[in-house]
Amino acid sequence: MPSTLSHPSGRATLATVPDRKERVVILGSGWAGYTFARSLNPNKFDRIMISPRSYFVFTPLLAGTAVGTLEMRAVLEPVRRLGLDGFYQGWADDIDFARKTIRVEANTSDDLASRTRLMVKHSSEASEKGPMFEVTYDKLVIAVGSYSQTFGIEGVKEHANFLRDIGDARKIRMKVLQLFEKAALPLTTDEERRKLLYFAIVGGGPTGIEFAAELHDLVKEDLSRIYPELMRFVRITVFDVAQKVLPMFDQTLAQYAMDTFRREGISVKTGHHLTRIRPDSECEGCFKLKIKEYGVEEISAGIVVWSTGLMQNPLVEKLSCKKFTAPPTTPDVKSPVEVQLEADPRTGGLITDSYLRVNVTPRTAKSEPSLHNLHAGPLVDVYAIGDCAVIPGEYLWSLIFFT
Amino acid sequence: MPSTLSHPSGRATLATVPDRKERVVILGSGWAGYTFARSLNPNKFDRIMISPRSYFVFTPLLAGTAVGTLEMRAVLEPVRRLGLDGFYQGWADDIDFARKTIRVEANTSDDLASRTRLMVKHSSEASEKGPMFEVTYDKLVIAVGSYSQTFGIEGVKEHANFLRDIGDARKIRMKVLQLFEKAALPLTTDEERRKLLYFAIVGGGPTGIEFAAELHDLVKEDLSRIYPELMRFVRITVFDVAQKVLPMFDQTLAQYAMDTFRREGISVKTGHHLTRIRPDSECEGCFKLKIKEYGVEEISAGIVVWSTGLMQNPLVEKLSCKKFTAPPTTPDVKSPVEVQLEADPRTGGLITDSYLRVNVTPRTAKSEPSLHNLHAGPLVDVYAIGDCAVIPGEYLWSLIFFT
């Protein structure tokens, strides 16, 4: 274990051993990082993974686990089972590309859950951080994925339920069952029952639509037998700001889903903008949702499941603003230059070349195009894959599979 | 649903219907309550259950779920699956035997977990309580079980892990995995690793011994392959105040368990008194345990699993102190008298007759034995079963099965 740590003399010593394997450090245990780690030849490479959670989640099945169709364990794969040469539970906090060193914040929280959305204010962030340590790499694969997008809407982070990790699914499952038990209590009024059993889903992408369908099946096939007298209070509604849902799918597929939803009584409110979530003081455990299109009147729901897409991981944002000195990328230039990673202006993702190496551009004023061209090119030994990467020419593909 | 509520005129109306089924209300969804509810004939009785948790837990397998041998779902049985005529998620807060009415505190907390130990101070208890409602009964079965006994030892309620409900098992599982991940971090010192991987189990009864064995198997068979370099830091120790463990089993069985433990390296410290648990300020997430026999020196552990036996449910304590007017239990006495439930002086449990009906004694000074004898006898229509009941002549049996 000590050999994986950054050590001034350690690297030099190791470098003299001719058959030393290259150390490949992978940041992230999601689809990109986990799949890559699994396919990496252990005879050729030292495989080190750094991730805040010690498992891979089969995300398309999360909606199923959230309603109990699937057992939680069925959608997890422990990273430790890969038999990697090292795994550190933590967040990559910063990367020193010149020293080939990653600063890692240990995740020592008790619930193993990853941060999948920004929960701490930037001003007080420093004090919230865990202990730090450093890990060196020969080759680095950035696969840190993305966070949930909340658009800064009031009350979303505090009151909405997300659906990105196994803990999220468990919370939703518990809450749905609890809402029915609350509604079944004899002192609950019919008005409260209507509020408790109003299930609001915000976001008409695959996750939101899938969850709405799974929840509907749970209610119709199972809960209707247990709580027949409560069925008349149940409402499932999907909200989306866009004019149609499932925009990444073929129009006929999306239309088929909508027709099915209409037949089954699931409401889909397109062109609706949620602007605030707050607790409903008149109904314990319920929330008031302010919808721009409804004016001052708020609707009440027992749960708000939030799935409006992704935002860039804070590490990627930090890295793309960072200036550092790198060896020249073309033989024409002899001396090291100050560069920064190239980020996609639209998504904020790291732009790579066709070998998935991250691109760097010189740190220069926009008025010097010639210098720019001379130094632009891939950063050797640093790769980006998955949600946090933007691969030229592969945009449509990544849109389909990672949205 | 409204018909299950207490209503001044409702009962009278219902009573005039000749074929009305008797309403049997069962308090508790544990071994006693769940098993009884399942065996009750739905054609003869209206079956109503009141319990803070909506499921039955197969408790002997909890230790297995805590280490991942078993899936959580495998040890649960939802009460709703029994198809009872009513289920209310809440705690029986008080019983009016004269009016045949139960006051119920709704459990509207989001995690469905029951209280299995006293968590709130009696002084501020009122403010912590949930909404109340009333349920009437024709026959009442008290099967509220017991709470975990902490003997008022400092820090136990705050820092120890219990093993009585499914949520307890999940917390232990998460914590054990997290302790190993923390110990595997490169910045963790060997001294911290020794603390993190010291697993303290307090209580040498079946639960504590079973958990120690399950934990040992998890470490030896699975975690040793994942964290081979950490194995030298792992210690599993069972503490008990008594001079031997498993006192309720045959001596040869207990000895066999101890011999196996010794061979496998699990320490058993009998005659040891834990007097305090507090956080270890020098090792984040660890605890300092003060043991009377060790003097001022404290030992450090990553987790303390507490299983030192049971204490009476607060409802039973409240009921046994309560005075109420009941019809005379013997034909010799004509007028109603003030009585109270008879509690076992040793365990505090409700004493029943051989038909499991709770006994009442007149509220009287001890100097009036004749009056006492005249009115002592079973309270009609009120039964007690399980941990909270003491059945004369059945003491040894209940000791074996419910300790």
mmCIF file with all atom_site columns, C-alpha atoms in Angstrom, chain B residues 149 310-313 316 343-351 387-390 395 398-399:
data_model
loop_
_atom_site.group_PDB
_atom_site.id
_atom_site.type_symbol
_atom_site.label_atom_id
_atom_site.label_alt_id
_atom_site.label_comp_id
_atom_site.label_asym_id
_atom_site.label_entity_id
_atom_site.label_seq_id
_atom_site.pdbx_PDB_ins_code
_atom_site.Cartn_x
_atom_site.Cartn_y
_atom_site.Cartn_z
_atom_site.occupancy
_atom_site.B_iso_or_equiv
_atom_site.pdbx_formal_charge
_atom_site.auth_seq_id
_atom_site.auth_comp_id
_atom_site.auth_asym_id
_atom_site.auth_atom_id
_atom_site.pdbx_PDB_model_num
ATOM 1  C CA . GLN B 1 149 ? -31.906 -2.781  27.869 1.00 0.00 ? 149 GLN B CA 1
ATOM 2  C CA . LEU B 1 310 ? -34.482 -6.602  27.062 1.00 0.00 ? 310 LEU B CA 1
ATOM 3  C CA . MET B 1 311 ? -36.414 -4.205  29.223 1.00 0.00 ? 311 MET B CA 1
ATOM 4  C CA . GLN B 1 312 ? -40.140 -3.787  29.565 1.00 0.00 ? 312 GLN B CA 1
ATOM 5  C CA . ASN B 1 313 ? -42.022 -1.787  26.953 1.00 0.00 ? 313 ASN B CA 1
ATOM 6  C CA . VAL B 1 316 ? -46.616 -2.093  29.887 1.00 0.00 ? 316 VAL B CA 1
ATOM 7  C CA . ALA B 1 343 ? -47.257 -7.036  36.936 1.00 0.00 ? 343 ALA B CA 1
ATOM 8  C CA . ASP B 1 344 ? -44.476 -9.489  37.649 1.00 0.00 ? 344 ASP B CA 1
ATOM 9  C CA . PRO B 1 345 ? -42.234 -7.876  40.292 1.00 0.00 ? 345 PRO B CA 1
ATOM 10 C CA . ARG B 1 346 ? -39.073 -9.264  38.703 1.00 0.00 ? 346 ARG B CA 1
ATOM 11 C CA . THR B 1 347 ? -39.561 -8.577  34.981 1.00 0.00 ? 347 THR B CA 1
ATOM 12 C CA . GLY B 1 348 ? -42.344 -6.009  35.042 1.00 0.00 ? 348 GLY B CA 1
ATOM 13 C CA . GLY B 1 349 ? -44.324 -8.155  32.576 1.00 0.00 ? 349 GLY B CA 1
ATOM 14 C CA . LEU B 1 350 ? -48.102 -8.508  32.702 1.00 0.00 ? 350 LEU B CA 1
ATOM 15 C CA . ILE B 1 351 ? -49.185 -11.581 34.650 1.00 0.00 ? 351 ILE B CA 1
ATOM 16 C CA . ASP B 1 387 ? -42.213 -10.784 25.761 1.00 0.00 ? 387 ASP B CA 1
ATOM 17 C CA . CYS B 1 388 ? -44.559 -8.493  27.671 1.00 0.00 ? 388 CYS B CA 1
ATOM 18 C CA . ALA B 1 389 ? -46.513 -11.346 29.282 1.00 0.00 ? 389 ALA B CA 1
ATOM 19 C CA . VAL B 1 390 ? -45.664 -13.541 32.246 1.00 0.00 ? 390 VAL B CA 1
ATOM 20 C CA . TYR B 1 395 ? -41.828 -19.053 32.998 1.00 0.00 ? 395 TYR B CA 1
ATOM 21 C CA . SER B 1 398 ? -40.714 -18.140 27.923 1.00 0.00 ? 398 SER B CA 1
ATOM 22 C CA . LEU B 1 399 ? -37.204 -17.668 29.268 1.00 0.00 ? 399 LEU B CA 1
#
